[in-house]
Short mmCIF file of C-alpha atoms and ligand atoms in Angstrom, two decimals:
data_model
loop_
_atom_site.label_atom_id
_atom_site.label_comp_id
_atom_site.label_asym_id
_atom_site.label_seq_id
_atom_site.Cartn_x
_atom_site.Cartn_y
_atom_site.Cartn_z
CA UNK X 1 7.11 11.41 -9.91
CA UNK X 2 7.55 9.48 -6.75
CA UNK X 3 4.00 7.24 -5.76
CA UNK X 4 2.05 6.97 -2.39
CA UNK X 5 0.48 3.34 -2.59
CA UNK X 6 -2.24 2.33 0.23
CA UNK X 7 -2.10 -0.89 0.95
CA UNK X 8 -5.90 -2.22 1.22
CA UNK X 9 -5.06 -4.89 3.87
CA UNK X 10 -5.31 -1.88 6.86
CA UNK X 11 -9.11 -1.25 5.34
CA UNK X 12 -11.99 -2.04 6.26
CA UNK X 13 -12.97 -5.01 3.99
CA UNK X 14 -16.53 -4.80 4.91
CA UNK X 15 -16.39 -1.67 3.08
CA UNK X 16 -13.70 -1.77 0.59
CA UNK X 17 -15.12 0.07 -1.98
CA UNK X 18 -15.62 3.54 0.19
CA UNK X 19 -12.36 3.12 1.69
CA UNK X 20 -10.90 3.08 -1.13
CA UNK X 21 -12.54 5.75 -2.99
CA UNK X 22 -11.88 7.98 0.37
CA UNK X 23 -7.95 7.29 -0.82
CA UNK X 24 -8.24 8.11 -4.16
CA UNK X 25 -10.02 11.45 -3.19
CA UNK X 26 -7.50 11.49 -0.73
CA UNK X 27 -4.83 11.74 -3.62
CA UNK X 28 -3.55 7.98 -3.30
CA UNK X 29 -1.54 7.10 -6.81
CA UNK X 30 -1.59 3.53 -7.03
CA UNK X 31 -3.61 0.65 -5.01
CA UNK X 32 -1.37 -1.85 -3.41
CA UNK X 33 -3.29 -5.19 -2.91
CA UNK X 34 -1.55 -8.09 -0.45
CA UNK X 35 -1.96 -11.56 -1.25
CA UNK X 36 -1.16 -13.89 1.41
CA UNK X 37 -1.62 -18.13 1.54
CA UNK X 38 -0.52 -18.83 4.94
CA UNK X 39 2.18 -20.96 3.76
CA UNK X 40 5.15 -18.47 3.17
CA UNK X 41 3.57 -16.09 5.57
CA UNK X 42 1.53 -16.62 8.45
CA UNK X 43 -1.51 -14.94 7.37
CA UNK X 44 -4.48 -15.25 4.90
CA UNK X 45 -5.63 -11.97 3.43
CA UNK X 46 -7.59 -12.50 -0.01
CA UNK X 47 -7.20 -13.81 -3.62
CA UNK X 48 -8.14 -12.70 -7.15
CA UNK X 49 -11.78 -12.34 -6.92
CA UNK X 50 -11.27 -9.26 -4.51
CA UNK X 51 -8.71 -7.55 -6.95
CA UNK X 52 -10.85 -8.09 -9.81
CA UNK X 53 -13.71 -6.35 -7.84
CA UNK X 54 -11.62 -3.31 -6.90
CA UNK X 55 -10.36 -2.77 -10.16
CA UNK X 56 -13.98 -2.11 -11.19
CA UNK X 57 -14.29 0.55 -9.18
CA UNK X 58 -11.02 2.29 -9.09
CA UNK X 59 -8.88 4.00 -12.38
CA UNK X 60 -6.33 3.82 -9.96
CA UNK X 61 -3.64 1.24 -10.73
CA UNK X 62 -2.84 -1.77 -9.28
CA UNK X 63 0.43 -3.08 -7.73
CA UNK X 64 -0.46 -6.83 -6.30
CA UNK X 65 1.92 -8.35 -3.95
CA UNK X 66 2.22 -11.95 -3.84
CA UNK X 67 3.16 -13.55 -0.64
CA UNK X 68 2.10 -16.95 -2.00
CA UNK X 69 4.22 -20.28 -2.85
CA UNK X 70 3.78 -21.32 -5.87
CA UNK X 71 3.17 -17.66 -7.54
CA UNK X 72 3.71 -18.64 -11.15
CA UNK X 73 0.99 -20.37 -11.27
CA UNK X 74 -1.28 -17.52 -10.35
CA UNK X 75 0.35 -15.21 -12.41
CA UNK X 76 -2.21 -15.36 -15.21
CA UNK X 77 -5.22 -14.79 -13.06
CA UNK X 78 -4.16 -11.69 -11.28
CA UNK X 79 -3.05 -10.24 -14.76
CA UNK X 80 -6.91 -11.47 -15.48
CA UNK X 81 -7.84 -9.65 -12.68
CA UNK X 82 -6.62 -6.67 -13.53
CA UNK X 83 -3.42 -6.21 -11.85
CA UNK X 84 -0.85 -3.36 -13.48
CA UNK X 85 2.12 -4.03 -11.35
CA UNK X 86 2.89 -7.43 -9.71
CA UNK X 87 5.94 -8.54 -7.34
CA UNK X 88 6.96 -12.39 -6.56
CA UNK X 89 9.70 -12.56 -3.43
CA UNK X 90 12.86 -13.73 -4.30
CA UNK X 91 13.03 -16.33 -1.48
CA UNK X 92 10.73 -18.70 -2.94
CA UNK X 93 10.51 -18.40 -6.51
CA UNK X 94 13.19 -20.80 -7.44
CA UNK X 95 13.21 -19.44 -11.23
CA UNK X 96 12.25 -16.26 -10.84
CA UNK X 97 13.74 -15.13 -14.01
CA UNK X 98 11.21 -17.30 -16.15
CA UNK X 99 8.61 -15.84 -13.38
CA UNK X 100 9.68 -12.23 -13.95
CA UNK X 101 9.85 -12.47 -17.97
CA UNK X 102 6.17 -14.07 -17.96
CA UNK X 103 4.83 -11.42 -16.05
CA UNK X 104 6.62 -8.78 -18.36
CA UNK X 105 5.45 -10.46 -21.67
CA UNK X 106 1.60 -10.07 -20.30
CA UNK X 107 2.80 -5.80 -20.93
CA UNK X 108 2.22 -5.17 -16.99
CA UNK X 109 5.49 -4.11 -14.59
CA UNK X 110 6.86 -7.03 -13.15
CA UNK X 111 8.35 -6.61 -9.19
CA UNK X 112 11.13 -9.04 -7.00
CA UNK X 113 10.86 -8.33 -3.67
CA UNK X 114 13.41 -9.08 -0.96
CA UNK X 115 12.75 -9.73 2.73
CA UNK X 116 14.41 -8.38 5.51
CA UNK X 117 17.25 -10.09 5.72
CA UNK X 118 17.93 -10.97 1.85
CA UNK X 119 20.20 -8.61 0.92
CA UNK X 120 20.50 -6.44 -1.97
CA UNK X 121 23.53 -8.51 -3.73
CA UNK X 122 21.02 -11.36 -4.29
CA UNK X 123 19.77 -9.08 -7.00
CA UNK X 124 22.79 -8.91 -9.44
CA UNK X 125 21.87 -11.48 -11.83
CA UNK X 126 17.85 -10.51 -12.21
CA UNK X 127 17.82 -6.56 -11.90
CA UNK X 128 18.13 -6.04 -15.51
CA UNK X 129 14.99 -8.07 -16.18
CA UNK X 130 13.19 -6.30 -13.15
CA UNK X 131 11.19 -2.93 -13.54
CA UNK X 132 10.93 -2.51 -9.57
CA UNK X 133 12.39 -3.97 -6.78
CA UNK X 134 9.94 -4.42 -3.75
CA UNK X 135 12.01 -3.91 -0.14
CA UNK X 136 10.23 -5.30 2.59
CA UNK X 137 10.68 -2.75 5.48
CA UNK X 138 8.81 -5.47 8.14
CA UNK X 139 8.94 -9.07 7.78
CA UNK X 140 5.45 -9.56 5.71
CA UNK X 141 2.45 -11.17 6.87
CA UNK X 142 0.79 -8.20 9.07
CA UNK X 143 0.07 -4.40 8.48
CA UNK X 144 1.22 -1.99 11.15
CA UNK X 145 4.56 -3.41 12.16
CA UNK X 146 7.41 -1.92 13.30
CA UNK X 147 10.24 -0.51 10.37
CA UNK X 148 13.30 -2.38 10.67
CA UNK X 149 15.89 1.01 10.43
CA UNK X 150 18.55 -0.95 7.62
CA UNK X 151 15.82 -0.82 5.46
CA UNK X 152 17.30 2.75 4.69
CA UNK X 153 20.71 1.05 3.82
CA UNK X 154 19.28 -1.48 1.62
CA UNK X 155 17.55 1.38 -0.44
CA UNK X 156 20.96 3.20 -0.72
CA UNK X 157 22.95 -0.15 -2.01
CA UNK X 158 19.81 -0.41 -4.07
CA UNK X 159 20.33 3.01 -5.63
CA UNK X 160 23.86 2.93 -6.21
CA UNK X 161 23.38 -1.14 -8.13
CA UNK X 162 21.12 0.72 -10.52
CA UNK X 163 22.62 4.08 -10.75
CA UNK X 164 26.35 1.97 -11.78
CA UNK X 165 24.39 -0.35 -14.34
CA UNK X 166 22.15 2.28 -15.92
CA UNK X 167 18.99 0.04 -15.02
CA UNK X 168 15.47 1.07 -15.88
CA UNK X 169 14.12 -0.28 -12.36
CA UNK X 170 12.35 1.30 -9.89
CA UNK X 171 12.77 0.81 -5.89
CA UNK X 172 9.46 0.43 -3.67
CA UNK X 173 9.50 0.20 0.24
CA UNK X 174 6.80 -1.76 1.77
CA UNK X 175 6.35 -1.66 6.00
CA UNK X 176 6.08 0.53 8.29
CA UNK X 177 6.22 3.73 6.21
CA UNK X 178 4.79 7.01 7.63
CA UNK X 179 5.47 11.19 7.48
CA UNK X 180 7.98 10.13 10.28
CA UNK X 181 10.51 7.91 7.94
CA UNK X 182 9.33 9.21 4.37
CA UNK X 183 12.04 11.62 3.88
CA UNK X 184 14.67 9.52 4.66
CA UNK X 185 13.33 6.79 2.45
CA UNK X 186 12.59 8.95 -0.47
CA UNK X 187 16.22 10.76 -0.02
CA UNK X 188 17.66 6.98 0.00
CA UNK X 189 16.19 6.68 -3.69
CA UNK X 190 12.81 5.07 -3.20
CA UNK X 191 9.96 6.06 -5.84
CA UNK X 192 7.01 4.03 -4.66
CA UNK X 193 5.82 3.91 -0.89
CA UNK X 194 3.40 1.33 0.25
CA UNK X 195 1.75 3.05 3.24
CA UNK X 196 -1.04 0.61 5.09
CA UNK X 197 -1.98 1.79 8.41
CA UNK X 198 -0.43 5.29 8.64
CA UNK X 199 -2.71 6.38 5.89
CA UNK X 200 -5.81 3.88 6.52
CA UNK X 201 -5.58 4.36 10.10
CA UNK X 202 -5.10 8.53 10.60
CA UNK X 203 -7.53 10.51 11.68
CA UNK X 204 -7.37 12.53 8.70
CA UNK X 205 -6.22 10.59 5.57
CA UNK X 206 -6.07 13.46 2.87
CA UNK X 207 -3.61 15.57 5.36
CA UNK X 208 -1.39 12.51 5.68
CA UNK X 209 -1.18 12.13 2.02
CA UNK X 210 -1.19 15.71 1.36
CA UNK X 211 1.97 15.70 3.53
CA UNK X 212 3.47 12.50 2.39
CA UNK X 213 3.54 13.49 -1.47
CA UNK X 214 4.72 17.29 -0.24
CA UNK X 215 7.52 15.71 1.92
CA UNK X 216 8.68 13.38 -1.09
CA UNK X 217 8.43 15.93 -3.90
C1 DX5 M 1 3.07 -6.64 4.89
C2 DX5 M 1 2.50 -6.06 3.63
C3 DX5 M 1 2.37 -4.60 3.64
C4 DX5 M 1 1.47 -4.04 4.72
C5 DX5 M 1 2.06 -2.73 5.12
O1 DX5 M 1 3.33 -7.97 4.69
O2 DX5 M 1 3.29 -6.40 2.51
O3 DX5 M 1 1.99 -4.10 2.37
O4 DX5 M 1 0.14 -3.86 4.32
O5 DX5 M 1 1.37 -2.25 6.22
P1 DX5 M 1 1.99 -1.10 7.13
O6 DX5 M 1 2.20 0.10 6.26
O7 DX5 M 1 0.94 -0.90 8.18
O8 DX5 M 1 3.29 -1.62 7.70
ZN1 ZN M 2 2.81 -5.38 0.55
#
């Protein structure tokens, strides 16, 4: 079953908790959390102590998205925190296979992402380790960017590594994802859509969801 994941960085942080039971009513699968340091992107969102306060309120699970340097060393703390899924980006973790295989041996799903202009054949030696591969549809740091359109591409090379090697992974798209580009996305192979301001910011957040999931089924 493919996932709709809200990112919480398009909320209202001055009242998380109701936006993000209004998403889980809404029919929201899985809670994406951002993490940003302001060192390997230009922007500070919020650490541990906020996902450890969400996941009291939500059974939803968690899918936290480092954007930090230095990520194994927090690794342990947002598994603390209660994280369920949790991505590092390729482009800075210089062993991200120890990275990956600590975050697998705490039992939770461990993630590489890839920026926009990492391609997909950067992946070949670490895929079999992964369970999902993160592609980053904007260049992170900021919700409500523009999608950059090979995004679509990157999914289908994506597919086809993991179709040809029998891998157990699955693909998330993160940026810029709304009931405009879903389709194509999900036809490209994605399973997991981060969605951050075309669900926090419509007028009618069950409908969009409610379309999204119908769209992708
Ligand atoms: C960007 C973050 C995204 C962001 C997506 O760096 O990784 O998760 O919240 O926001 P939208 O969906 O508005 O592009
Ligand atoms: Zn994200």
């Amino acid at each position: 079953m493919k996932k709709i994941c809200p990112s919480i960085l398009s909320a209202d942080f001055a009242k998380l908790k109701e936006e993000i039971k209004d998403v889980e009513k809404a029919g929201a699968d899985i809670i994406h959390c951002d993490i940003m340091d302001g060192h390997f992107v230009p922007n500070i969102s919020f650490g541990s102590k906020i996902v450890a306060d969400v996941n009291k309120i939500t059974d939803l699970p968690l899918d936290v998205h480092l954007m930090i340097d230095n990520s194994e060393y927090f690794i342990d703390e947002f598994f603390k925190a209660g994280a369920d899924f949790i991505s590092v980006h390729y482009e800075n973790n210089f062993h991200l296979n120890r990275v990956i295989t600590r975050i697998k041996s705490l039992g939770i799903k461990a993630g590489v992402v890839l920026n926009p202009a990492t391609p997909v054949s950067m992946l070949t030696e670490i895929i079999e380790y992964a369970d999902f591969i993160l592609i980053m549809s904007v260049n992170p740091g900021f919700g409500g960017q523009k999608f950059i359109t090979n995004s679509v591409a990157k999914i289908r090379d994506l597919k086809k590594l993991i179709t040809e090697g029998s891998y157990n992974c699955l693909i998330e798209i993160d940026g810029g994802v709304d009931t405009g580009n879903i389709k194509e996305l999900s036809d490209a192979g994605a399973d997991m859509f981060v969605c951050g301001s075309s669900i926090f910011n419509s007028g009618n957040r069950s409908e969009t969801i409610r379309k999204m999931k119908e769209i992708v089924s």
